[in-house]
Structure formats: C-alpha cells, structure tokens
C-alpha cells in the first residue's frame, strides 16, 4: 500500500488547523497517512496529531535545532523522512510554502 507523509505545522505546543486540511487531502489521494512532528519536544503535538481521523502513524523527530519552524533548518529532515512515501504534503500556509 502507498504511504503519504503529512508535515505537522505547530506553534506553542498546538497543531495548526491547516494540518487537518492536509490530512484530508492525503486521505482523498488514498493510502496510509503518516504525520511527522519536527520539534525540540514534539510529544504534545504528536498526541494531538494522533487523534485526527485518517492518521495511521505519527513520527516524532525531537531535536533542539528543529525548534524554529524554518524551511532551511527542517529541509534535511524531509529528505531523510520522505524515503518510501509517494507524496509529502504540507499545510497551505506560509510555513508550508517555506
């Protein structure tokens, strides 16, 4: 079965509402939907992400440099994490566009 990775946008320990829309798009594409939380401490965000309908697995990458949500810092994570996924989706926000 194909797998789709959704990147969790978050701030102050709370998941951004745009993530649910990205998950909805992923379920419409079809396949296993996984979500990844990149943070210094992503436990609270991962717990929220796990409650969204359609999410089969939550991946957490806790690393202090992941704290600022900057594409230049987070991009190397996506290169490694995207292996084996047919799509990688981001929320349609400034974060996702970065």
Short mmCIF file of N, CA and C in Angstrom, two decimals:
data_model
loop_
_atom_site.label_atom_id
_atom_site.label_comp_id
_atom_site.label_asym_id
_atom_site.label_seq_id
_atom_site.Cartn_x
_atom_site.Cartn_y
_atom_site.Cartn_z
N UNK A 1 0.84 -1.18 0.00
CA UNK A 1 0.00 0.00 0.00
C UNK A 1 0.88 1.25 0.00
N UNK A 2 0.47 2.27 -0.72
CA UNK A 2 1.24 3.51 -0.79
C UNK A 2 1.10 4.31 0.51
N UNK A 3 2.12 5.12 0.79
CA UNK A 3 2.14 5.92 2.01
C UNK A 3 2.30 7.39 1.67
N UNK A 4 1.61 8.23 2.44
CA UNK A 4 1.67 9.68 2.27
C UNK A 4 2.12 10.28 3.59
N UNK A 5 3.08 11.19 3.52
CA UNK A 5 3.60 11.85 4.71
C UNK A 5 3.05 13.27 4.77
N UNK A 6 2.47 13.63 5.90
CA UNK A 6 1.97 14.99 6.14
C UNK A 6 2.85 15.61 7.21
N UNK A 7 3.32 16.81 6.95
CA UNK A 7 4.18 17.51 7.90
C UNK A 7 3.31 18.34 8.83
N UNK A 8 3.53 18.17 10.13
CA UNK A 8 2.73 18.84 11.14
C UNK A 8 3.25 20.24 11.41
N UNK A 9 2.47 21.24 11.05
CA UNK A 9 2.80 22.62 11.42
C UNK A 9 2.26 22.85 12.83
N UNK A 10 3.07 23.47 13.67
CA UNK A 10 2.64 23.70 15.05
C UNK A 10 3.35 24.90 15.63
N UNK A 11 2.75 25.42 16.70
CA UNK A 11 3.36 26.53 17.44
C UNK A 11 2.87 26.47 18.88
N UNK A 12 3.77 26.72 19.80
CA UNK A 12 3.43 26.72 21.23
C UNK A 12 2.72 25.44 21.67
N UNK A 13 3.16 24.30 21.12
CA UNK A 13 2.60 23.02 21.52
C UNK A 13 1.23 22.70 20.96
N UNK A 14 0.78 23.49 19.98
CA UNK A 14 -0.54 23.27 19.39
C UNK A 14 -0.43 23.08 17.89
N UNK A 15 -1.17 22.13 17.40
CA UNK A 15 -1.21 21.82 15.97
C UNK A 15 -1.98 22.90 15.23
N UNK A 16 -1.49 23.31 14.08
CA UNK A 16 -2.17 24.30 13.25
C UNK A 16 -3.37 23.64 12.56
N UNK A 17 -4.47 24.37 12.42
CA UNK A 17 -5.67 23.84 11.78
C UNK A 17 -5.46 23.42 10.34
N UNK A 18 -4.46 23.99 9.67
CA UNK A 18 -4.17 23.61 8.28
C UNK A 18 -3.71 22.18 8.13
N UNK A 19 -3.22 21.59 9.21
CA UNK A 19 -2.76 20.20 9.15
C UNK A 19 -3.93 19.26 8.86
N UNK A 20 -5.07 19.53 9.47
CA UNK A 20 -6.26 18.69 9.24
C UNK A 20 -6.67 18.72 7.77
N UNK A 21 -6.52 19.89 7.14
CA UNK A 21 -6.85 20.01 5.72
C UNK A 21 -5.86 19.19 4.87
N UNK A 22 -4.59 19.22 5.24
CA UNK A 22 -3.60 18.43 4.52
C UNK A 22 -3.87 16.94 4.68
N UNK A 23 -4.29 16.54 5.86
CA UNK A 23 -4.63 15.13 6.10
C UNK A 23 -5.86 14.73 5.30
N UNK A 24 -6.81 15.64 5.21
CA UNK A 24 -8.00 15.38 4.40
C UNK A 24 -7.61 15.17 2.93
N UNK A 25 -6.70 15.99 2.44
CA UNK A 25 -6.22 15.83 1.06
C UNK A 25 -5.48 14.51 0.90
N UNK A 26 -4.69 14.14 1.89
CA UNK A 26 -3.95 12.87 1.84
C UNK A 26 -4.90 11.68 1.80
N UNK A 27 -5.95 11.71 2.60
CA UNK A 27 -6.90 10.59 2.59
C UNK A 27 -7.65 10.52 1.27
N UNK A 28 -7.88 11.68 0.64
CA UNK A 28 -8.54 11.68 -0.66
C UNK A 28 -7.64 11.06 -1.73
N UNK A 29 -6.33 11.27 -1.61
CA UNK A 29 -5.38 10.65 -2.55
C UNK A 29 -5.42 9.14 -2.37
N UNK A 30 -5.46 8.70 -1.10
CA UNK A 30 -5.53 7.28 -0.79
C UNK A 30 -4.19 6.71 -0.37
N UNK A 31 -4.24 5.80 0.57
CA UNK A 31 -3.04 5.17 1.10
C UNK A 31 -2.92 5.41 2.58
N UNK A 32 -1.84 4.91 3.17
CA UNK A 32 -1.59 5.12 4.59
C UNK A 32 -1.13 6.55 4.81
N UNK A 33 -1.75 7.22 5.77
CA UNK A 33 -1.37 8.60 6.07
C UNK A 33 -0.55 8.61 7.35
N UNK A 34 0.68 9.10 7.22
CA UNK A 34 1.57 9.27 8.36
C UNK A 34 1.79 10.77 8.54
N UNK A 35 1.99 11.20 9.77
CA UNK A 35 2.26 12.60 10.04
C UNK A 35 3.58 12.70 10.80
N UNK A 36 4.37 13.72 10.48
CA UNK A 36 5.65 13.88 11.16
C UNK A 36 5.66 15.21 11.91
N UNK A 37 6.12 15.15 13.14
CA UNK A 37 6.27 16.32 14.00
C UNK A 37 7.76 16.56 14.19
N UNK A 38 8.22 17.72 13.74
CA UNK A 38 9.61 18.12 13.91
C UNK A 38 9.62 19.24 14.95
N UNK A 39 10.30 19.00 16.07
CA UNK A 39 10.28 19.97 17.17
C UNK A 39 11.44 19.70 18.12
N UNK A 40 11.61 20.60 19.06
CA UNK A 40 12.56 20.35 20.15
C UNK A 40 11.95 19.33 21.10
N UNK A 41 10.64 19.43 21.32
CA UNK A 41 9.89 18.48 22.14
C UNK A 41 8.49 18.38 21.54
N UNK A 42 8.26 17.37 20.73
CA UNK A 42 7.02 17.26 19.98
C UNK A 42 5.96 16.37 20.57
N UNK A 43 6.11 15.95 21.83
CA UNK A 43 5.18 14.99 22.42
C UNK A 43 3.74 15.51 22.41
N UNK A 44 3.50 16.72 22.87
CA UNK A 44 2.13 17.26 22.94
C UNK A 44 1.51 17.37 21.55
N UNK A 45 2.30 17.82 20.58
CA UNK A 45 1.80 17.95 19.22
C UNK A 45 1.51 16.58 18.62
N UNK A 46 2.38 15.62 18.88
CA UNK A 46 2.17 14.26 18.38
C UNK A 46 0.89 13.65 18.94
N UNK A 47 0.62 13.91 20.20
CA UNK A 47 -0.62 13.39 20.81
C UNK A 47 -1.84 13.99 20.13
N UNK A 48 -1.79 15.27 19.80
CA UNK A 48 -2.90 15.90 19.08
C UNK A 48 -3.05 15.31 17.68
N UNK A 49 -1.93 15.14 17.00
CA UNK A 49 -1.94 14.61 15.63
C UNK A 49 -2.52 13.20 15.58
N UNK A 50 -2.25 12.42 16.60
CA UNK A 50 -2.72 11.02 16.63
C UNK A 50 -4.24 10.93 16.72
N UNK A 51 -4.90 12.00 17.14
CA UNK A 51 -6.36 11.97 17.28
C UNK A 51 -7.09 12.34 16.00
N UNK A 52 -6.38 12.78 14.97
CA UNK A 52 -7.03 13.19 13.73
C UNK A 52 -7.41 11.96 12.92
N UNK A 53 -8.67 11.93 12.50
CA UNK A 53 -9.16 10.80 11.71
C UNK A 53 -8.34 10.66 10.44
N UNK A 54 -7.96 9.44 10.14
CA UNK A 54 -7.21 9.13 8.93
C UNK A 54 -5.72 8.95 9.16
N UNK A 55 -5.21 9.41 10.30
CA UNK A 55 -3.78 9.28 10.58
C UNK A 55 -3.50 7.87 11.08
N UNK A 56 -2.62 7.16 10.39
CA UNK A 56 -2.29 5.80 10.78
C UNK A 56 -1.07 5.74 11.68
N UNK A 57 -0.13 6.71 11.51
CA UNK A 57 1.10 6.67 12.29
C UNK A 57 1.62 8.09 12.47
N UNK A 58 2.17 8.36 13.66
CA UNK A 58 2.78 9.65 13.95
C UNK A 58 4.27 9.44 14.20
N UNK A 59 5.08 10.16 13.46
CA UNK A 59 6.53 10.13 13.63
C UNK A 59 6.94 11.41 14.34
N UNK A 60 7.86 11.31 15.28
CA UNK A 60 8.33 12.48 16.03
C UNK A 60 9.84 12.55 15.91
N UNK A 61 10.34 13.72 15.53
CA UNK A 61 11.78 13.96 15.48
C UNK A 61 12.06 15.09 16.47
N UNK A 62 12.46 14.71 17.68
CA UNK A 62 12.81 15.69 18.71
C UNK A 62 14.29 16.03 18.57
N UNK A 63 14.53 17.30 18.31
CA UNK A 63 15.90 17.77 18.12
C UNK A 63 15.88 19.28 18.34
N UNK A 64 16.69 19.79 19.23
CA UNK A 64 16.69 21.22 19.57
C UNK A 64 16.76 22.13 18.34
N UNK A 65 17.58 21.83 17.34
CA UNK A 65 17.62 22.71 16.16
C UNK A 65 16.30 22.78 15.39
N UNK A 66 15.39 21.84 15.61
CA UNK A 66 14.09 21.85 14.93
C UNK A 66 13.11 22.85 15.54
N UNK A 67 13.49 23.51 16.62
CA UNK A 67 12.56 24.40 17.31
C UNK A 67 12.06 25.54 16.43
N UNK A 68 12.91 26.29 15.73
CA UNK A 68 12.34 27.35 14.87
C UNK A 68 11.79 26.73 13.59
N UNK A 69 10.58 27.09 13.21
CA UNK A 69 9.96 26.48 12.02
C UNK A 69 10.46 27.12 10.73
N UNK A 70 11.71 26.88 10.41
CA UNK A 70 12.31 27.45 9.21
C UNK A 70 12.65 26.35 8.21
N UNK A 71 12.23 26.56 6.99
CA UNK A 71 12.45 25.56 5.95
C UNK A 71 13.90 25.17 5.78
N UNK A 72 14.80 26.13 5.87
CA UNK A 72 16.22 25.84 5.69
C UNK A 72 16.76 24.90 6.76
N UNK A 73 16.19 24.97 7.95
CA UNK A 73 16.63 24.11 9.06
C UNK A 73 15.95 22.74 8.97
N UNK A 74 14.67 22.74 8.60
CA UNK A 74 13.90 21.49 8.61
C UNK A 74 14.06 20.66 7.33
N UNK A 75 14.44 21.28 6.23
CA UNK A 75 14.52 20.58 4.94
C UNK A 75 15.34 19.29 4.97
N UNK A 76 16.51 19.26 5.60
CA UNK A 76 17.27 17.99 5.62
C UNK A 76 16.49 16.84 6.26
N UNK A 77 15.62 17.14 7.22
CA UNK A 77 14.78 16.09 7.81
C UNK A 77 13.85 15.49 6.77
N UNK A 78 13.26 16.33 5.92
CA UNK A 78 12.31 15.85 4.92
C UNK A 78 12.97 14.96 3.90
N UNK A 79 14.21 15.27 3.57
CA UNK A 79 14.93 14.43 2.60
C UNK A 79 15.07 13.01 3.13
N UNK A 80 15.42 12.88 4.39
CA UNK A 80 15.58 11.56 5.00
C UNK A 80 14.23 10.89 5.22
N UNK A 81 13.26 11.65 5.75
CA UNK A 81 11.97 11.08 6.12
C UNK A 81 11.09 10.71 4.92
N UNK A 82 11.27 11.36 3.80
CA UNK A 82 10.37 11.14 2.67
C UNK A 82 10.62 9.83 1.93
N UNK A 83 11.71 9.16 2.23
CA UNK A 83 12.01 7.90 1.58
C UNK A 83 10.88 6.89 1.83
N UNK A 84 10.32 6.36 0.78
CA UNK A 84 9.27 5.36 0.89
C UNK A 84 7.86 5.93 0.82
N UNK A 85 7.74 7.25 0.74
CA UNK A 85 6.42 7.88 0.64
C UNK A 85 6.19 8.34 -0.80
N UNK A 86 4.95 8.20 -1.28
CA UNK A 86 4.66 8.63 -2.65
C UNK A 86 4.40 10.14 -2.73
N UNK A 87 3.96 10.73 -1.63
CA UNK A 87 3.71 12.17 -1.56
C UNK A 87 4.14 12.69 -0.19
N UNK A 88 4.54 13.94 -0.15
CA UNK A 88 4.78 14.65 1.11
C UNK A 88 3.94 15.91 1.04
N UNK A 89 3.02 16.06 1.97
CA UNK A 89 2.11 17.20 1.97
C UNK A 89 2.39 18.14 3.14
N UNK A 90 2.23 19.42 2.89
CA UNK A 90 2.38 20.45 3.89
C UNK A 90 1.09 21.26 3.94
N UNK A 91 0.78 21.90 5.07
CA UNK A 91 -0.36 22.82 5.09
C UNK A 91 -0.12 23.97 4.10
N UNK A 92 -1.19 24.53 3.55
CA UNK A 92 -1.07 25.63 2.60
C UNK A 92 -0.90 26.97 3.30
N UNK A 93 0.10 27.06 4.13
CA UNK A 93 0.36 28.26 4.93
C UNK A 93 1.75 28.79 4.58
N UNK A 94 2.12 29.88 5.20
CA UNK A 94 3.46 30.43 4.98
C UNK A 94 4.51 29.39 5.35
N UNK A 95 4.29 28.67 6.45
CA UNK A 95 5.20 27.59 6.87
C UNK A 95 5.33 26.55 5.77
N UNK A 96 4.22 26.08 5.27
CA UNK A 96 4.24 25.05 4.23
C UNK A 96 4.89 25.52 2.95
N UNK A 97 4.69 26.78 2.62
CA UNK A 97 5.29 27.33 1.40
C UNK A 97 6.79 27.53 1.56
N UNK A 98 7.22 27.79 2.81
CA UNK A 98 8.65 27.95 3.07
C UNK A 98 9.34 26.63 2.84
#
